[in-house]
CSV table of C-alpha atoms and ligand atoms in Angstrom, one decimal:
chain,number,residue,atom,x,y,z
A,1,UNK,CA,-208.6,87.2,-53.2
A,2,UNK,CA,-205.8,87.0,-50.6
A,3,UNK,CA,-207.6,87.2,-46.6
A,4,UNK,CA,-207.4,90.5,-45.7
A,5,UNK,CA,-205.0,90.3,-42.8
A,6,UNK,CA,-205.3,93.6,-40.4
A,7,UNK,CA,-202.0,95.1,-38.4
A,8,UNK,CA,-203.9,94.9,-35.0
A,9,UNK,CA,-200.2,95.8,-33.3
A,10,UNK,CA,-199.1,99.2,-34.5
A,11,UNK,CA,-195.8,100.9,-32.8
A,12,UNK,CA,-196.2,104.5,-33.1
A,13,UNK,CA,-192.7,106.6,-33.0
A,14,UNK,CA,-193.8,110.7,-32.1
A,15,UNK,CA,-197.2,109.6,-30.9
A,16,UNK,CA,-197.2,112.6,-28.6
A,17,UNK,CA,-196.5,115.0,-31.2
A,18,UNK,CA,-199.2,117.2,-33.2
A,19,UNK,CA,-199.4,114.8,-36.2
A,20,UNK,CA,-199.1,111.4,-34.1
A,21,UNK,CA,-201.9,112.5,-31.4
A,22,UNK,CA,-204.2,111.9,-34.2
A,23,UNK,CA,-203.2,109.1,-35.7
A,24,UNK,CA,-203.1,107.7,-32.2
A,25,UNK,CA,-206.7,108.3,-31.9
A,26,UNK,CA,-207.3,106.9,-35.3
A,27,UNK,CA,-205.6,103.6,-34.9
A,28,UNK,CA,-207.4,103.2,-31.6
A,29,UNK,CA,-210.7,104.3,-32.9
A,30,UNK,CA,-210.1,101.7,-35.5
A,31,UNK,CA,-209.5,98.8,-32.5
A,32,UNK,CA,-205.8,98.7,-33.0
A,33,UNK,CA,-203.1,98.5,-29.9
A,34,UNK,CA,-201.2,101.3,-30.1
A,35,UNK,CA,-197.7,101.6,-28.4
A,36,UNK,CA,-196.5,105.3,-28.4
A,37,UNK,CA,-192.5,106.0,-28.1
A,38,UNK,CA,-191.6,109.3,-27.5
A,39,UNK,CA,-188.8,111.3,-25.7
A,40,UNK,CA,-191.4,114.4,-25.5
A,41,UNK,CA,-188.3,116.7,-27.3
A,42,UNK,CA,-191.1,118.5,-28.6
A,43,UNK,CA,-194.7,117.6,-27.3
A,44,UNK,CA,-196.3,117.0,-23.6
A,45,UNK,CA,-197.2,114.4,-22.1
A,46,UNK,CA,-200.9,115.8,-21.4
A,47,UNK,CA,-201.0,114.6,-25.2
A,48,UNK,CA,-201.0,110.8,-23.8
A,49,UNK,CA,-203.7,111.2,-21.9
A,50,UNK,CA,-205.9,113.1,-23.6
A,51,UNK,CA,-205.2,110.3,-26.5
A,52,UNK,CA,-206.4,107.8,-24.0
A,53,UNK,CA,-209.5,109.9,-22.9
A,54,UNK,CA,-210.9,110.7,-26.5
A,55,UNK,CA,-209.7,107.0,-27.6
A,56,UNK,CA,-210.0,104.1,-25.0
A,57,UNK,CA,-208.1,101.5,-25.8
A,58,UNK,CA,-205.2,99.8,-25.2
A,59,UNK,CA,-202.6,102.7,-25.2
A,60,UNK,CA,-199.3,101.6,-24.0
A,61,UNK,CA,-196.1,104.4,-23.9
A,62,UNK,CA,-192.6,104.1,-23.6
A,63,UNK,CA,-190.5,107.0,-23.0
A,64,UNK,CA,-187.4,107.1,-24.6
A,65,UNK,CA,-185.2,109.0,-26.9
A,66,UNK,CA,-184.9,106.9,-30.7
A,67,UNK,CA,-181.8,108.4,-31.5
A,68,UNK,CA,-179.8,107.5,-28.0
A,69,UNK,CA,-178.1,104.4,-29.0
A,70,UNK,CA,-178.0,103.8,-24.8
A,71,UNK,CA,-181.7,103.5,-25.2
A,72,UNK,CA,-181.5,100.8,-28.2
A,73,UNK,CA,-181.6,97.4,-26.6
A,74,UNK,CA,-184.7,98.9,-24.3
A,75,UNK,CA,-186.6,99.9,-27.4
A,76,UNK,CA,-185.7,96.5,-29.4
A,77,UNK,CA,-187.3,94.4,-26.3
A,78,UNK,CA,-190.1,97.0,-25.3
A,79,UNK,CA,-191.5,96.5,-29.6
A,80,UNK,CA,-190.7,92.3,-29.2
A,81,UNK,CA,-192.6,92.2,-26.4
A,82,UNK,CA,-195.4,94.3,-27.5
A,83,UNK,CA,-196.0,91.9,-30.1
A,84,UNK,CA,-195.4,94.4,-32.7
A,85,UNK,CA,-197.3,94.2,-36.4
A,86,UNK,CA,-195.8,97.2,-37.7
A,87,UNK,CA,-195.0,100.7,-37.0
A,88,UNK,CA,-196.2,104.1,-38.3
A,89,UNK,CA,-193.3,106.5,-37.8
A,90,UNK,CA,-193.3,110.1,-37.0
A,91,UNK,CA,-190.4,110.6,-34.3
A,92,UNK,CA,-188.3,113.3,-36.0
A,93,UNK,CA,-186.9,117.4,-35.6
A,94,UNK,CA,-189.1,119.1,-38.3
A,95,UNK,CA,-188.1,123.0,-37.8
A,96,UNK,CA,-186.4,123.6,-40.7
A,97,UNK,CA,-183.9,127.1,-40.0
A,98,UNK,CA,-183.0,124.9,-36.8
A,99,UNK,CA,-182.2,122.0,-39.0
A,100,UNK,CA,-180.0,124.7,-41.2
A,101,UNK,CA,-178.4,125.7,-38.2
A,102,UNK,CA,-177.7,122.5,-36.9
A,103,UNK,CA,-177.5,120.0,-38.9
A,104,UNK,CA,-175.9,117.3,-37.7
A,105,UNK,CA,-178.4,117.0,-34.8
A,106,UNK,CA,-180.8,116.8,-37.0
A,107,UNK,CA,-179.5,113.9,-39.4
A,108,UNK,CA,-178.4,112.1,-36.0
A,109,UNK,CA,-181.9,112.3,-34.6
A,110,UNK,CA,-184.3,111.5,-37.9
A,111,UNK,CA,-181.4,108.9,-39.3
A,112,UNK,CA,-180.8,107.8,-36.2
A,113,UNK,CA,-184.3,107.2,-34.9
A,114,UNK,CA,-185.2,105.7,-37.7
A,115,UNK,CA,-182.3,103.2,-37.7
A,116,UNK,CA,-183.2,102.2,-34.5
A,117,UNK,CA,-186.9,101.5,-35.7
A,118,UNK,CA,-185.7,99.0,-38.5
A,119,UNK,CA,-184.0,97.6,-36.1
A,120,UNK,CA,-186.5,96.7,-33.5
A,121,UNK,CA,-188.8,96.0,-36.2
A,122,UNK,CA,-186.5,93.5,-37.6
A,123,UNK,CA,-185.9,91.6,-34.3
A,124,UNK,CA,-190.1,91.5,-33.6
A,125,UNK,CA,-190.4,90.2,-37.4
A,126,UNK,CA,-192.9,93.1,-37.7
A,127,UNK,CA,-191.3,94.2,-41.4
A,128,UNK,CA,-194.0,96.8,-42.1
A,129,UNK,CA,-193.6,100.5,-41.8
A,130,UNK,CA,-195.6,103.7,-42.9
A,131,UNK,CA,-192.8,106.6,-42.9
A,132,UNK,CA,-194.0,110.4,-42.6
A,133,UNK,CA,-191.8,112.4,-45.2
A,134,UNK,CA,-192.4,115.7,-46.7
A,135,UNK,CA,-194.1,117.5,-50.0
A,136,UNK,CA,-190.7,119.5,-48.7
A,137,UNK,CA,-188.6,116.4,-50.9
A,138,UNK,CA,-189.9,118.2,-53.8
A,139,UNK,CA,-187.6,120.4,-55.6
A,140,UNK,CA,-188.4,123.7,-56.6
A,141,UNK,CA,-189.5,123.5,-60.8
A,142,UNK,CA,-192.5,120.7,-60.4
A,143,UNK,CA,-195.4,121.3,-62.2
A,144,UNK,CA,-198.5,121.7,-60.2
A,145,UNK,CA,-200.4,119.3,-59.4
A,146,UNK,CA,-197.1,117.5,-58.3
A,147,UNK,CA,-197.1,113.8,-58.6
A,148,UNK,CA,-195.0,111.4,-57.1
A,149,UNK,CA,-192.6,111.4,-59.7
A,150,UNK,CA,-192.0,114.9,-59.1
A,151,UNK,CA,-188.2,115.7,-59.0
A,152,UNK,CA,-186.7,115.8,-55.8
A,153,UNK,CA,-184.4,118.3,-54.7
A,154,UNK,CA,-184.7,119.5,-50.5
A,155,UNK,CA,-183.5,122.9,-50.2
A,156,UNK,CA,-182.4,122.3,-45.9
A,157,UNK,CA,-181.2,119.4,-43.9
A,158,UNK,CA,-184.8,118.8,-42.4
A,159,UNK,CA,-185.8,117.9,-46.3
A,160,UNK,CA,-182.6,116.1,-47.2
A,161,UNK,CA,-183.2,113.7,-44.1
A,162,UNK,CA,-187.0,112.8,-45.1
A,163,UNK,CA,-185.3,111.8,-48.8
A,164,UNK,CA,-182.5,110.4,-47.3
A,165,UNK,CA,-185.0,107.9,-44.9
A,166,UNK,CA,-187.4,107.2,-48.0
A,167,UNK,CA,-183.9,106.0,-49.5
A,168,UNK,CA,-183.4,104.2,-46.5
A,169,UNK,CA,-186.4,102.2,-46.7
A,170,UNK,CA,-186.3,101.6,-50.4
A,171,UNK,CA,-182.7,100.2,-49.9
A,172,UNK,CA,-184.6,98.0,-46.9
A,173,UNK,CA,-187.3,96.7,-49.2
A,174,UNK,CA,-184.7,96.1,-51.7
A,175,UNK,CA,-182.6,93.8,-49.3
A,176,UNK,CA,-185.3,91.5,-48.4
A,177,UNK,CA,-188.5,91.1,-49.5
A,178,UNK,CA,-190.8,90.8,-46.6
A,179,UNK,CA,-190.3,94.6,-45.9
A,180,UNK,CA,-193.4,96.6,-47.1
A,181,UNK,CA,-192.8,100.8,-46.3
A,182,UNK,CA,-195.1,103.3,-47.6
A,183,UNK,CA,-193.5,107.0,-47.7
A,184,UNK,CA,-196.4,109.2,-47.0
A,185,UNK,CA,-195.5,113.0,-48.7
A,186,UNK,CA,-197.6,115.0,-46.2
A,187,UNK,CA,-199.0,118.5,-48.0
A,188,UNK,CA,-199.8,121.3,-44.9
A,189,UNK,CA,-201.1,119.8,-41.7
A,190,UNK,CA,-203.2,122.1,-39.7
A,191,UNK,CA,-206.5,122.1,-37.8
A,192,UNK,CA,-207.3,120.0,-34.9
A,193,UNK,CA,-209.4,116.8,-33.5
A,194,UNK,CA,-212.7,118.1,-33.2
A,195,UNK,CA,-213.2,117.4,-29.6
A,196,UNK,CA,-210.9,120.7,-29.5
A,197,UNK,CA,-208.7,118.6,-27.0
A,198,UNK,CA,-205.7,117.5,-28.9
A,199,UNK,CA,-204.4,120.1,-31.6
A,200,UNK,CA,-200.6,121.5,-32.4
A,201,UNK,CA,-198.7,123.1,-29.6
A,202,UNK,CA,-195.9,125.1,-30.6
A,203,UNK,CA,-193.3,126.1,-27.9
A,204,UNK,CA,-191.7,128.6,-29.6
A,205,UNK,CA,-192.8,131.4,-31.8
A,206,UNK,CA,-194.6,129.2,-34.2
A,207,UNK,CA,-192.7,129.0,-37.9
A,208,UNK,CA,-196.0,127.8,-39.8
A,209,UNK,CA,-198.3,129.7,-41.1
A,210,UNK,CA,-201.7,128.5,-39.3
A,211,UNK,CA,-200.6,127.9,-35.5
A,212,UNK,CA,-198.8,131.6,-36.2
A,213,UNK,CA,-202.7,133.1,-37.7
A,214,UNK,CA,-204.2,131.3,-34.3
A,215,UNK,CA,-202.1,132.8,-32.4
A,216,UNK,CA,-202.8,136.3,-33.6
A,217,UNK,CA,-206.7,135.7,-32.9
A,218,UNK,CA,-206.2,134.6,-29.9
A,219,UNK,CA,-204.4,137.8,-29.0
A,220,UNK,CA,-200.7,136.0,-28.2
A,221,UNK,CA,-199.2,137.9,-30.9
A,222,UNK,CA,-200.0,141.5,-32.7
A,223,UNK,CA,-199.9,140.5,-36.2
A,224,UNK,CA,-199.0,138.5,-38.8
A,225,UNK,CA,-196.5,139.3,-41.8
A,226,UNK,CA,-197.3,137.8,-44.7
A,227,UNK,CA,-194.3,137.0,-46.8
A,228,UNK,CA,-194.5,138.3,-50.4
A,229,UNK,CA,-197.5,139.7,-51.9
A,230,UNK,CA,-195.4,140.0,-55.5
A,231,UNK,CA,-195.7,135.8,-56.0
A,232,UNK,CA,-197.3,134.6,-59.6
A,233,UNK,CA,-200.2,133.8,-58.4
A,234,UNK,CA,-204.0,135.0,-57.7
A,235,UNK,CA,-203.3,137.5,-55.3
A,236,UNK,CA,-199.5,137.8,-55.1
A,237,UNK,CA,-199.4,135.6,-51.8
A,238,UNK,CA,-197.9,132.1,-51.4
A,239,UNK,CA,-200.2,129.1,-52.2
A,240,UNK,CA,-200.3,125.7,-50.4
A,241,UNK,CA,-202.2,122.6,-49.9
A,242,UNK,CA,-203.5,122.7,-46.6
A,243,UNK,CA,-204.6,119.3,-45.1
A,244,UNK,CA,-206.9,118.5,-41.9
A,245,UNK,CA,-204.9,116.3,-39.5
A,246,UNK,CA,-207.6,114.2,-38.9
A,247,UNK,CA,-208.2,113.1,-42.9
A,248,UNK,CA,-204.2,113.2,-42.7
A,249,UNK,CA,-204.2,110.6,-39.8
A,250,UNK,CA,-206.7,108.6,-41.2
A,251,UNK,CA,-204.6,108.1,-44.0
A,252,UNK,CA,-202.0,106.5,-42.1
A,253,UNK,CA,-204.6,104.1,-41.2
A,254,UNK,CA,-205.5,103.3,-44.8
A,255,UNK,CA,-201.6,103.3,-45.8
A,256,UNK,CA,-201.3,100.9,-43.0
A,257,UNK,CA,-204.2,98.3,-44.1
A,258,UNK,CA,-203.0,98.3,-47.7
A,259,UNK,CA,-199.7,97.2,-46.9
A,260,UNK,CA,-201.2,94.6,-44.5
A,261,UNK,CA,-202.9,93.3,-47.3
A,262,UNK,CA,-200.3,93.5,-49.7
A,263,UNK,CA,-198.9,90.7,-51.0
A,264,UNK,CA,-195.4,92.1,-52.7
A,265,UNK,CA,-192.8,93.7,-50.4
A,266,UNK,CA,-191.1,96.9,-51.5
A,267,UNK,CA,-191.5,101.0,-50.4
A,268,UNK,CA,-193.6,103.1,-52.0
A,269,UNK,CA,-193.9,107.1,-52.5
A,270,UNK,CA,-197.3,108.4,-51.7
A,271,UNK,CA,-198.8,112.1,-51.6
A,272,UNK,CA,-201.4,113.1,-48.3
A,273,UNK,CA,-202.7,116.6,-49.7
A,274,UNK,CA,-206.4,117.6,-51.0
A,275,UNK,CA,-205.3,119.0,-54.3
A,276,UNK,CA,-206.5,122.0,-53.8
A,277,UNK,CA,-203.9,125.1,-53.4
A,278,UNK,CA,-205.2,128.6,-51.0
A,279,UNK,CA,-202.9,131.6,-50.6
A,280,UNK,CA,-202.3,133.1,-47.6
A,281,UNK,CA,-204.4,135.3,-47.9
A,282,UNK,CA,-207.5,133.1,-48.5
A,283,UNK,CA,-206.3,130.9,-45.3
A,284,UNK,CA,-206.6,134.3,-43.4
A,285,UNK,CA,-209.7,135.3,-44.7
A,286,UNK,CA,-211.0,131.9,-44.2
A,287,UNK,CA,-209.3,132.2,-40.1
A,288,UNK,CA,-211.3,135.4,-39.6
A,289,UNK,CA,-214.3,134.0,-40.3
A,290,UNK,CA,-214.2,130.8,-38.7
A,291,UNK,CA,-213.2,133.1,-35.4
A,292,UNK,CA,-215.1,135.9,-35.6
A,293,UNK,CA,-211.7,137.9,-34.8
A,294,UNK,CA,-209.7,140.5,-36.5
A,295,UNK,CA,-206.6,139.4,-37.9
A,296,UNK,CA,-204.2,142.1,-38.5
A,297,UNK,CA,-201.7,141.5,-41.1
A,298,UNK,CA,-198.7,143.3,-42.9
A,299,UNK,CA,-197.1,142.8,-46.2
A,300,UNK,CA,-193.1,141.6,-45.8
A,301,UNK,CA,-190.0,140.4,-47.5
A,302,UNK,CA,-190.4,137.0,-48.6
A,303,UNK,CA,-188.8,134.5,-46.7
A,304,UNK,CA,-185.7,132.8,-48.0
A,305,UNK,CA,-186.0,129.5,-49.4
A,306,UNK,CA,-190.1,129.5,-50.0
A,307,UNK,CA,-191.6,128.6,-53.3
A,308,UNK,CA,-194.4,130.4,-55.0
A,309,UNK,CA,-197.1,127.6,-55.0
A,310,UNK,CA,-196.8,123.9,-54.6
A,311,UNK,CA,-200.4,121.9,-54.3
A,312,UNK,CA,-200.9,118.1,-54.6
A,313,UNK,CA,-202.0,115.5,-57.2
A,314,UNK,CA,-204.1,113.3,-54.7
A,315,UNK,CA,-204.8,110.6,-57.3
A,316,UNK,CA,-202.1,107.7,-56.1
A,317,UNK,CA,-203.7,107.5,-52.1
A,318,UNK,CA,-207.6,107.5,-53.9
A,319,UNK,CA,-206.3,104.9,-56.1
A,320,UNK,CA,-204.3,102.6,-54.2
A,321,UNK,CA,-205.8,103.1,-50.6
A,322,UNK,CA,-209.4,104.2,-50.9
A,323,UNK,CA,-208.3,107.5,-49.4
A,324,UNK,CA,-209.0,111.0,-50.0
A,325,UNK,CA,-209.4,114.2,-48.0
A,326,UNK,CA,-212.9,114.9,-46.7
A,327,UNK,CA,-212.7,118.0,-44.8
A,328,UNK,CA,-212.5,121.6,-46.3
A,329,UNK,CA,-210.4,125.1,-45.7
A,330,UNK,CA,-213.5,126.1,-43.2
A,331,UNK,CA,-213.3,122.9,-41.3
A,332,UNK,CA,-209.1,123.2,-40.6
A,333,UNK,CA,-210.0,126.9,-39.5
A,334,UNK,CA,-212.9,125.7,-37.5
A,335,UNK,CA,-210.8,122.7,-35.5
A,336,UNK,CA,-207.8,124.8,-35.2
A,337,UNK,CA,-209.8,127.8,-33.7
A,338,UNK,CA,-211.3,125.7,-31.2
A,339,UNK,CA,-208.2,123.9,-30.1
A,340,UNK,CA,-206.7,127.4,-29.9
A,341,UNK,CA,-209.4,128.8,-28.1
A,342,UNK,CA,-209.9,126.0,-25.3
A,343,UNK,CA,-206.0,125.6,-25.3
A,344,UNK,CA,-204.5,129.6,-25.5
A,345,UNK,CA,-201.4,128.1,-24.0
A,346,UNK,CA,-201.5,124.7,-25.1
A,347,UNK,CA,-201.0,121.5,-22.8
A,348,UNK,CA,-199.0,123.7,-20.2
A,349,UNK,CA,-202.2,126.3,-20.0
B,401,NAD,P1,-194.1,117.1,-33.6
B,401,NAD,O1,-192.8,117.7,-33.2
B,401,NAD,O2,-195.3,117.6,-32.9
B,401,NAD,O3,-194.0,115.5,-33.3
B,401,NAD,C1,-192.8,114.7,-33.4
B,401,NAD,C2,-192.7,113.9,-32.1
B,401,NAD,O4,-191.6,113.1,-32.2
B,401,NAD,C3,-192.6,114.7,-30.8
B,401,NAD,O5,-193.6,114.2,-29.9
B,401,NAD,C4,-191.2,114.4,-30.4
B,401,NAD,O6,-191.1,114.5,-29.0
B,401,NAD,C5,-190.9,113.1,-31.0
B,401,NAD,N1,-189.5,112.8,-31.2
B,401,NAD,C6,-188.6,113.5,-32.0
B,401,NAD,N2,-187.4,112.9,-31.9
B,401,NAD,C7,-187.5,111.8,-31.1
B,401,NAD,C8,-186.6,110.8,-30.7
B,401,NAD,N3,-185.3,110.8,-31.1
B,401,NAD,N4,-187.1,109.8,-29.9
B,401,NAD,C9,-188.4,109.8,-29.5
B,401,NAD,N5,-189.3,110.7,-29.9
B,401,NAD,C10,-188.8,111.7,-30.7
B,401,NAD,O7,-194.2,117.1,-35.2
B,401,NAD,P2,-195.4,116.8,-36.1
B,401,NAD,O8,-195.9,118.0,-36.7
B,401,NAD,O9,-196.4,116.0,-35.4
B,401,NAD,O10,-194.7,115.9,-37.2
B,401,NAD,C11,-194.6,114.5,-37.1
B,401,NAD,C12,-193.7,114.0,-38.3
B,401,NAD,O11,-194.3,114.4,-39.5
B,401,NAD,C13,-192.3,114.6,-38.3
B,401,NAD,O12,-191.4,113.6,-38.6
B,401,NAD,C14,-192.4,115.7,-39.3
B,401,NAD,O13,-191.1,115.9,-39.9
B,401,NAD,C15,-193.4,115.1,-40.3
B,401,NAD,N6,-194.0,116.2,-41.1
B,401,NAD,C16,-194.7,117.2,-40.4
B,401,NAD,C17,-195.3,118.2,-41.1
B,401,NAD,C18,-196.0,119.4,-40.4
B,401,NAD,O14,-196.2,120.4,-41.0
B,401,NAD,N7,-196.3,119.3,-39.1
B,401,NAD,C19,-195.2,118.2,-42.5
B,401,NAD,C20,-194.6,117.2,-43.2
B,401,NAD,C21,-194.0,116.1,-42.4
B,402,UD1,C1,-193.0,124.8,-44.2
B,402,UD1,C2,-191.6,124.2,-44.3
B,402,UD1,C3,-191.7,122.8,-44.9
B,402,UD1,C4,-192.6,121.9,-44.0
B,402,UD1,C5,-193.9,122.6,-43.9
B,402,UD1,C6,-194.9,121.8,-43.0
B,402,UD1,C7,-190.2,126.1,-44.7
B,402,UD1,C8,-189.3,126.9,-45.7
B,402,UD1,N1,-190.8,125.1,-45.2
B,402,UD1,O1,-193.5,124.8,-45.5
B,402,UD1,O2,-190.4,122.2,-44.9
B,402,UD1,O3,-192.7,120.6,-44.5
B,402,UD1,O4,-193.8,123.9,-43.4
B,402,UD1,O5,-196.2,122.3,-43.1
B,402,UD1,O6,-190.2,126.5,-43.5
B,402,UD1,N2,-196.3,132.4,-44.2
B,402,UD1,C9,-196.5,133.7,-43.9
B,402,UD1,N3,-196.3,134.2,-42.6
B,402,UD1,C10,-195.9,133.3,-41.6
B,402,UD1,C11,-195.7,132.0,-41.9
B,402,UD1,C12,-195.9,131.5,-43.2
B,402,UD1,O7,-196.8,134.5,-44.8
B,402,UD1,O8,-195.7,133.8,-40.5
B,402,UD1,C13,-196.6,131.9,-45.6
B,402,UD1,C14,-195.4,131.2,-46.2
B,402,UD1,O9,-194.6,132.2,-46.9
B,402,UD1,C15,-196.1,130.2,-47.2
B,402,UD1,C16,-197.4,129.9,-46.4
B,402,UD1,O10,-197.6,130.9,-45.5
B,402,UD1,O11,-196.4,130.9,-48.4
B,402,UD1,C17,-197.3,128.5,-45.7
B,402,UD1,O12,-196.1,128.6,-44.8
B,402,UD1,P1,-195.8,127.4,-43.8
B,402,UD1,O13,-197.0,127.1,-43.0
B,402,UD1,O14,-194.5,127.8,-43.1
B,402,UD1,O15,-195.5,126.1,-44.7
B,402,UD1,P2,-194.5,125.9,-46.0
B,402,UD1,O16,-193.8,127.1,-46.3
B,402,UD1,O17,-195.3,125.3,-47.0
């Protein structure tokens, strides 16, 4: 057996971010150095140091924008000097009607960041990358479970950028052969770190369907509209497979320590869900009694461009990585409640 060499210098693009708060904590949990760029487009930078207080470590940030080609030749020295290993990447826009609206910012920003990346990661000889795409690649007729070798279709530029970056690293890894990516297809994120300190902070009026549900029980917002209750299946609502971002971070940290141990170079396509599909109006159910609130709903129009049901086959990450979810639908409501709850306003409260 080949040693089992470990990336002990991970860059971490969107490390301020919802998703990459976590992983932050779960690389430095797991004795990695972690550098974190972000521009903070769409997170705070109370994020960083809560990262650093739940995770100490060495925790290094640089703050610029991926996507500013002015910014380039400071990112390229800031990841050689680092002494970069490898990168887990999660700088991107994910809101998908603003990607509709405006698309070209949104294939400047993901393309571009992610350009940039390759590049720095080039120059440092660090030619190891673990991508976050979408279960949004997946076109609309997949059978459930959906495996990996689902059809593709994205129905919005935010979808057709995470193909269009997968692509992008399998052309890469074709090119030469020390590149090694892993495109991790992310199911539903939600919940929080259990500390209750990190968590997801939308800005806006939030788009998803858990931050929207928190925000209703924590009496920001009157009710929620569910859209559809006339879908095929159990109870007419939409079904999804909803993922803690804890398990989801931690397999970011077993995608990265398969590739380090990988002998072959090339990009891979691998699902992050539990397998397990809950309609809306089980995730509501399953909110009320996590928070002991009332959550007031009403039935509306369904909302264009959403799919019936779409859960998971979770076999690849068990089989190649080791990895499978751990936590259930009562432990995202849990997390998320508390997050909500000690955060009503998020990092600004
Ligand atoms: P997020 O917006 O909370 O985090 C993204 C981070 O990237 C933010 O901190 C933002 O400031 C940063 N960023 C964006 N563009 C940048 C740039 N040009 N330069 C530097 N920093 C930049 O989003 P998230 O929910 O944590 O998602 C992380 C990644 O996972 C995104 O790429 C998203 O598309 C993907 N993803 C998210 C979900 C989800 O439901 N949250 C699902 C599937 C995939
Ligand atoms: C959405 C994005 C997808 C992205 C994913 C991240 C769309 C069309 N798709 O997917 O690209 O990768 O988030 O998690 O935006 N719902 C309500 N009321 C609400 C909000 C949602 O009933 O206020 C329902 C939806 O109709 C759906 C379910 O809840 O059935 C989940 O919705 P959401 O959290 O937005 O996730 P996705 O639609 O799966």
């Amino acid at each position: 057996m080949p040693s089992r060499a470990e990336i002990e210098k991970v860059v971490l693009t969107g490390g301020a971010g919802y998703i990459g708060s976590h992983v932050a904590v779960a690389l430095l949990e797991a004795g990695r150095d972690v550098l974190i760029v972000d521009n903070f487009c769409n997170s705070h930078p109370e994020a960083v140091v809560r990262i650093g207080e739940l995770a100490p470590g060495n925790l290094e940030l640089l703050e610029r924008d991926l996507a500013d080609p002015a910014h380039k030749d400071d990112i390229v020295k800031a990841v050689c000097d680092f002494g970069a290993q490898g990168a887990v990447h999660l700088a991107g826009l994910k809101a998908v009607g603003e990607s509709v609206a405006e698309p070209a910012r949104y294939y400047r920003n993901n393309l571009g960041a992610t350009l940039t990346l390759i590049e720095a990661l080039n120059a440092a000889a660090a030619k190891t990358i673990v991508f976050s795409s979408s279960a949004t690649v997946y076109g609309e007729r997949n059978k459930n479970p959906v495996t990996e070798a689902g059809a593709t279709g994205p129905t919005n530029p935010y979808g057709r950028t995470k193909l269009f970056i997968e692509d992008i690293l399998k052309d890469v890894a074709a090119a030469n052969s020390a590149w090694r990516a892993v495109n991790l297809r992310y199911f539903n994120p939600v919940g929080a770190h259990a500390s209750g300190r990190i968590g997801e902070d939308p800005g806006d009026i939030p788009n998803n369907l858990f931050p929207f549900i928190a925000q209703v029980a924590v009496g920001r917002r009157d009710k929620l509209r569910v859209f559809g209750d006339d879908y095929p299946t159990r109870d007419g609502t939409g079904v999804r497979d909803y993922i803690h971002v804890s398990d989801l971070a931690h397999g970011h940290l077993s995608a990265l320590d398969w590739l380090a141990a990988r002998q072959k170079g090339g990009a891979i396509d691998v699902n992050l869900g539990t397998g397990v599909g809950y309609s809306v109006l089980e995730a509501v159910a399953a909110f009320k009694r996590a928070s002991n609130r009332d959550i007031p709903y009403e039935i509306a129009p369904r909302r264009t461009g959403d799919i019936a049901e779409i859960y998971a086959d979770a076999g690849l990450a068990k089989k190649l990585f080791g990895w499978r979810a751990e936590k259930t639908l009562d432990d995202m409501c849990a997390d998320h409640w508390r997050w909500q709850r000690m955060n009503p306003d998020g990092y600004r409260g």
